[in-house]
Coordinates of C-alpha atoms in Angstrom, one line a residue:
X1 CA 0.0 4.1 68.1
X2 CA 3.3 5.5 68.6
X3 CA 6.3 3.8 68.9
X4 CA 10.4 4.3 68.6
X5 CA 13.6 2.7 69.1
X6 CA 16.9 2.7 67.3
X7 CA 18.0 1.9 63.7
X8 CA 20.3 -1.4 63.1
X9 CA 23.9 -0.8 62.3
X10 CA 26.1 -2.4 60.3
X11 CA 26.4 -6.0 58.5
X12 CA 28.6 -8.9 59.2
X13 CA 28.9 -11.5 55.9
X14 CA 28.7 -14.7 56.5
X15 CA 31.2 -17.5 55.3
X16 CA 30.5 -20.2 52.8
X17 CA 30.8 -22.9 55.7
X18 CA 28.1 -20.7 57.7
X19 CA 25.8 -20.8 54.7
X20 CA 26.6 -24.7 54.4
X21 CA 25.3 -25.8 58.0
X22 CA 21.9 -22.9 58.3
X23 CA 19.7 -23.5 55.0
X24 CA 17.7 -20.8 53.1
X25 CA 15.0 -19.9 55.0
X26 CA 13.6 -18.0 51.9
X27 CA 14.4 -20.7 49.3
X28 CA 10.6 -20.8 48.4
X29 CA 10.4 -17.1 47.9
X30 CA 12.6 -17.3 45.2
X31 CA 10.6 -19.8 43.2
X32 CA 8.0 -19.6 39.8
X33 CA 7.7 -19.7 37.0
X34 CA 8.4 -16.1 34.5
X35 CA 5.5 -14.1 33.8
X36 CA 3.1 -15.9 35.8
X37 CA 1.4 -12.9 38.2
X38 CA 0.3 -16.0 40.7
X39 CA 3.3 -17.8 41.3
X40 CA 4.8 -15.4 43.9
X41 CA 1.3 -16.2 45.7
X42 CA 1.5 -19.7 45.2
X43 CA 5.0 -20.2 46.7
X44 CA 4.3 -18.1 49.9
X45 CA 4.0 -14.5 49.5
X46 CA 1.5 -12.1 51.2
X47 CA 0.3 -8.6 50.5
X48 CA -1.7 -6.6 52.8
X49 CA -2.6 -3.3 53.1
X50 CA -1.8 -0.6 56.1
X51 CA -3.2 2.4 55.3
X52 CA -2.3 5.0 58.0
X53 CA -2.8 8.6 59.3
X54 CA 0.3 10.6 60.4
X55 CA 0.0 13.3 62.8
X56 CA 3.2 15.1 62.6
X57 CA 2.7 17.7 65.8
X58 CA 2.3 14.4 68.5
X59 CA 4.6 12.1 65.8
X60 CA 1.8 9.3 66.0
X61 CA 0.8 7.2 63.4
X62 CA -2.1 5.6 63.3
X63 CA -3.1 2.4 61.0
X64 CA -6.1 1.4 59.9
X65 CA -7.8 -2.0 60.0
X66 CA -5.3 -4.5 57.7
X67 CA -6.8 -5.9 54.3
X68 CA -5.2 -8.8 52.8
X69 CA -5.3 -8.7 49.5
X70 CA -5.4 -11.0 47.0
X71 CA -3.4 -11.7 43.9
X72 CA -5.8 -11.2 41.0
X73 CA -6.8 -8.3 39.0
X74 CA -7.5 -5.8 41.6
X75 CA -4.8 -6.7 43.8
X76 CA -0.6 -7.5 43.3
X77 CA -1.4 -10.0 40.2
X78 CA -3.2 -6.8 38.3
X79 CA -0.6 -4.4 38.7
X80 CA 1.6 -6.9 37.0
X81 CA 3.7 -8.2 40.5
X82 CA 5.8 -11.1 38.7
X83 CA 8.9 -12.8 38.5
X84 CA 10.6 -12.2 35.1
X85 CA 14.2 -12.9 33.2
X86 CA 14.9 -9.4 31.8
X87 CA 18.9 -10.5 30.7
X88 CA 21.2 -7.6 29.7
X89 CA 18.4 -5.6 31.1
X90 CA 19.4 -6.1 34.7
X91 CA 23.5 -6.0 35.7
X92 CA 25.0 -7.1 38.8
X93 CA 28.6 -6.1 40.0
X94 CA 28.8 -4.8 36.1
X95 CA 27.4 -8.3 34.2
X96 CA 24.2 -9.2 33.1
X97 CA 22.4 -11.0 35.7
X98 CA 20.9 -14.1 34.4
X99 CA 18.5 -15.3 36.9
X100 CA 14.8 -14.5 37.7
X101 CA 14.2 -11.0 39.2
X102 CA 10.9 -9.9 41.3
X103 CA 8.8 -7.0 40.2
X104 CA 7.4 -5.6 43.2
X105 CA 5.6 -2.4 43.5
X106 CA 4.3 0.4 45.1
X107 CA 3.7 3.2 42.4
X108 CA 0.4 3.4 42.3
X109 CA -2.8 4.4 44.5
X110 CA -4.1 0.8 45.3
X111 CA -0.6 -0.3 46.5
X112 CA 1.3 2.6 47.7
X113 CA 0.8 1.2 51.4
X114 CA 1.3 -2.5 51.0
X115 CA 3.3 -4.9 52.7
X116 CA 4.9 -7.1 50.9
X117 CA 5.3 -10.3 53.4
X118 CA 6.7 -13.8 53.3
X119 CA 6.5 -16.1 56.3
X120 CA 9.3 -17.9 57.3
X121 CA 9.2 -21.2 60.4
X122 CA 12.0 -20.2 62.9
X123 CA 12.8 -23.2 64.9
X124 CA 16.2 -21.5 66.3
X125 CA 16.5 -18.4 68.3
X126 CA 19.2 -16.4 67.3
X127 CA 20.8 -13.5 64.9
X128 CA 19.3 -14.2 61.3
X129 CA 21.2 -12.4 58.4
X130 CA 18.9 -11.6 55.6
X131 CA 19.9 -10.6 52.0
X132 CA 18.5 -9.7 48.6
X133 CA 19.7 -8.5 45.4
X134 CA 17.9 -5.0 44.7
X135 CA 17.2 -2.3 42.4
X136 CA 15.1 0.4 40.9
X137 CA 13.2 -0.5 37.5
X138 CA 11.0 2.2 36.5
X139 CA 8.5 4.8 37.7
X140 CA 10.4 6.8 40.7
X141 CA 8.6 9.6 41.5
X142 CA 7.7 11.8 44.6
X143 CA 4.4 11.7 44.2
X144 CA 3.0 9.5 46.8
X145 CA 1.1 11.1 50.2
X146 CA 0.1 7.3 50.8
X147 CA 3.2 5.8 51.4
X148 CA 5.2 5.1 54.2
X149 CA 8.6 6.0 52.7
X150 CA 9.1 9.2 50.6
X151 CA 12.1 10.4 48.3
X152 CA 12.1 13.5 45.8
X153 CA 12.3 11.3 43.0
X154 CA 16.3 11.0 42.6
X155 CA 16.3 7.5 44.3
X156 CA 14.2 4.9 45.7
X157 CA 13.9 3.5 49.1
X158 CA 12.8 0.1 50.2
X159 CA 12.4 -1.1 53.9
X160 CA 13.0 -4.9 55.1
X161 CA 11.6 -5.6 58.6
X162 CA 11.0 -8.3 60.7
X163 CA 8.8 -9.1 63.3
X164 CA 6.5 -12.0 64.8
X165 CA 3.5 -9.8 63.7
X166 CA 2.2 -8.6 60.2
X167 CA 2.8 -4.9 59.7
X168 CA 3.6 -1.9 61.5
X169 CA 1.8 -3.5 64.9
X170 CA 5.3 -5.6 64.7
X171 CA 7.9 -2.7 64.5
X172 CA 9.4 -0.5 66.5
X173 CA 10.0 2.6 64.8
X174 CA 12.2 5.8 64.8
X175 CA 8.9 8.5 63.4
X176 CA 9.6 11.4 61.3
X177 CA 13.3 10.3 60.0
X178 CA 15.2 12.4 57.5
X179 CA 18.2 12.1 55.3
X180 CA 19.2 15.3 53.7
X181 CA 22.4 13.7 51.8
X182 CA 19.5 11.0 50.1
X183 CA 16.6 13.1 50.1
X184 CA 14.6 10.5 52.0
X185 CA 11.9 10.8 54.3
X186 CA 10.1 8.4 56.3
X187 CA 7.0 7.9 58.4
X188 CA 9.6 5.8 60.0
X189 CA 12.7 3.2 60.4
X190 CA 12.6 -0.2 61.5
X191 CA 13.7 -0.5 65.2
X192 CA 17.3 -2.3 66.2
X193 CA 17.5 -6.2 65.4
X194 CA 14.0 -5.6 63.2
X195 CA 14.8 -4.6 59.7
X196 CA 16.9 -2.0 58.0
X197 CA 16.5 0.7 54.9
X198 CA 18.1 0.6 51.9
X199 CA 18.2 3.4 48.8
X200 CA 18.5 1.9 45.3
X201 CA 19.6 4.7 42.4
X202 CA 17.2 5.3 39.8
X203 CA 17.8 3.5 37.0
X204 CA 20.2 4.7 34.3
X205 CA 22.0 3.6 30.8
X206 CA 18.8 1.7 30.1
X207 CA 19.4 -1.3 32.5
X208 CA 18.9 -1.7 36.3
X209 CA 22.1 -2.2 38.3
X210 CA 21.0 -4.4 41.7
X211 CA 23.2 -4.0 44.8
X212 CA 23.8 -5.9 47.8
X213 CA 21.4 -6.0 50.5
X214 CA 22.0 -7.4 53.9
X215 CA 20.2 -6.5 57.5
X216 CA 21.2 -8.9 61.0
X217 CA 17.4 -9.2 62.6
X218 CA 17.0 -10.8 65.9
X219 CA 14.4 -13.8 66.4
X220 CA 13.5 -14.0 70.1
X221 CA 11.9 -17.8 70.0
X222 CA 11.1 -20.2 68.0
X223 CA 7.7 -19.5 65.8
X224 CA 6.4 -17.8 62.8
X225 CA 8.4 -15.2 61.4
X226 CA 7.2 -12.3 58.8
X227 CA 9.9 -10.7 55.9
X228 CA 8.3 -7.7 55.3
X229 CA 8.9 -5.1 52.7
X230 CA 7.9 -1.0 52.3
X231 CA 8.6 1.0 49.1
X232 CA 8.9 4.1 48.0
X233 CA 7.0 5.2 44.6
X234 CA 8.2 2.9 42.3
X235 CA 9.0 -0.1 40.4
X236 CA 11.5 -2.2 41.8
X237 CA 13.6 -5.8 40.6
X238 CA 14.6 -8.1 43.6
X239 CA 16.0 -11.3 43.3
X240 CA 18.1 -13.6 45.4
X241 CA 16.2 -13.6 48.9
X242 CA 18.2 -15.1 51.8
X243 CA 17.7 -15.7 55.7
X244 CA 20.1 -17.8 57.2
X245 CA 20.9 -18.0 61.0
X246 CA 23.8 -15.9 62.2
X247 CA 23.9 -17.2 65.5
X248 CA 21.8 -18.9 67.9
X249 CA 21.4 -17.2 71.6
X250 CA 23.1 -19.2 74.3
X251 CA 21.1 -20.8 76.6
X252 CA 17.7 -20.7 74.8
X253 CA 15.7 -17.3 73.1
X254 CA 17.2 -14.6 74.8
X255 CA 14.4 -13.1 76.4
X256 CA 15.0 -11.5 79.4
X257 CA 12.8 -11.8 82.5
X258 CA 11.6 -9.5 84.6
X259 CA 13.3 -10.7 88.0
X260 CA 14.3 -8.9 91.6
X261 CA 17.5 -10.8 91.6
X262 CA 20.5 -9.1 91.1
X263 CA 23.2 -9.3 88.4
X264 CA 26.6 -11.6 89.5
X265 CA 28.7 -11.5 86.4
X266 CA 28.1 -10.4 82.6
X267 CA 29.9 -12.1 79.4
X268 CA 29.6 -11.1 76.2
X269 CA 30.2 -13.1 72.5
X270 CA 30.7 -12.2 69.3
X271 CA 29.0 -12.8 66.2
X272 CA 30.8 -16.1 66.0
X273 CA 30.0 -17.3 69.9
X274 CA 33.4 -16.4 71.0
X275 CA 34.1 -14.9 74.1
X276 CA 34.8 -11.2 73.8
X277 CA 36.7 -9.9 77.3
X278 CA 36.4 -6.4 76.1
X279 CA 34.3 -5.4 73.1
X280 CA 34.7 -2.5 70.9
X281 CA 32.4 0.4 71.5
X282 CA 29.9 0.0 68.7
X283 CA 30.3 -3.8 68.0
X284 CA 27.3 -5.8 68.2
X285 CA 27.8 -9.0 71.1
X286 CA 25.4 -11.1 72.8
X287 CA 25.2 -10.6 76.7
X288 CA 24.6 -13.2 79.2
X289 CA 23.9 -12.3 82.7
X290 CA 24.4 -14.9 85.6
X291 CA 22.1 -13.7 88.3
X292 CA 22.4 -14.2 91.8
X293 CA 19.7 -16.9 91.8
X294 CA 21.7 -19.1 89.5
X295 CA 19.1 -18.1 86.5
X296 CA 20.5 -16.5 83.1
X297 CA 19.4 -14.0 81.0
X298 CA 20.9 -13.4 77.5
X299 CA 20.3 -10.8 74.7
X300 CA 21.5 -8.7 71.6
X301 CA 23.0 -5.1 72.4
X302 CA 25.4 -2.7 70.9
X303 CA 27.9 -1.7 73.1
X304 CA 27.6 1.7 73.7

């Protein structure tokens, strides 16, 4: 399988009266109990297992056949997957953070190439923001030829991605990505409108600092949905999950077509459905083509 696209840009932040009308999505994935390994299971969350092959001369990576796995003793529940109220121990912004924070893993052998997936019901099309608080806990390392992102140990990395699909059958990637200011090293990055990276420092002073994590991800029409997420060697806290629509496409899913008729007029919107006469190189809009058979076609794009 090989397969490539762009990287997402930028966030937008959404306002209190945005959050008011579009409801959590996630709300579930945040709940259960502390210290019970089930409770992530019972409220929604997935783990599978993509191991993969990557040959770096033709960049194509090849997955092997999924395995769900459950939440017991061999699986997330045994290597101690949990949600847990660590206090002073985890800071946000520079103050404790009270709440309930997510310990999710990949640093060892049986779950260095998990996905970590929640299913979410998307009955709107549109732009979806998602967000999490996040950080490193313990464990970064290097040492890890079986997963799908790599660092050298200074920081750890953790990949959100969205798709219709479980896995990397889902994404569109960019293969063989480096950073050289980071030190990180991928198999590959989500592709536009599908996910985003994020590096979390390794944790310092005895406490985990979380950061601010947000990604715009498109959802074409209205269906099942999968949050997915890809780590680097390590121990990480999450907390906080959010997905709340953005904006919805104009005039239904914004799928295009395939059609011979040709193109009358082009608008574009903002993030906020106004009309946008001439957008800013680099600015993400929504295009709607009026075609000369009276059909429309809309869809995400950067302007370039």
């Amino acid at each position: 399988m090989k397969i490539s696209t762009l990287l997402l840009g930028g966030a937008f932040l959404m306002s209190a009266s945005v959050m008011a009308q579009n409801p959590n999505l996630m709300e579930n994935a945040n709940k259960g109990a502390t210290g019970d390994k089930g409770a992530m299971a019972q409220n929604g969350w997935e783990c599978w297992k993509f191991p993969f092959t990557y040959d770096e001369i033709n960049e194509e990576i090849t997955v092997s056949d999924p395995e769900q796995m459950t939440w017991d003793a061999s699986g997330p529940g045994g290597n101690n997957v949990r949600w847990e109220n660590k206090g002073a121990a985890v800071k946000y912004e520079g103050n404790t953070y009270n709440g309930n924070v997510a310990f999710i893993r990949w640093d060892n052998g049986s779950i260095h190439s998990c996905w970590y997936v929640y299913p979410v019901e998307i009955t709107t099309p549109g732009i979806y923001e998602f967000s999490m608080l996040a950080g490193e806990w313990s464990n970064c390392s290097a040492d890890s030829d079986k997963s799908y992102l790599k660092t050298n140990g200074n920081e750890a990395a953790v990949m959100v991605a969205f798709s219709d699909k479980r896995g990397p059958e889902g994404i569109k990637w960019n293969l063989n990505v480096s950073d050289e200011d980071l030190a990180v090293s991928q198999i590959g990055l989500p592709g536009e409108g599908e996910g985003k990276l994020f590096i979390l420092p390794k944790t310092a002073n005895d406490f985990a600092e979380l950061q601010k994590c947000t990604a715009e991800v498109d959802a074409r029409n209205a269906g099942t949905y999968y949050v997915q997420f890809l780590g680097s060697h390590a121990l990480d806290v999450m907390a906080d999950f959010q997905l709340r629509l953005l904006q919805a496409f104009p005039d239904g899913s914004g799928v295009e077509e395939i059609s011979s008729a040709s193109v009358e007029s082009v608008t574009y919107f903002g993030i906020d459905g106004t009309v946008l006469s001439n957008p800013a190189k680099g600015s993400l809009v929504i295009e709607k083509k009026t075609m000369s058979d009276d059909s429309v076609k809309t869809c995400k794009k950067i302007i370039r």
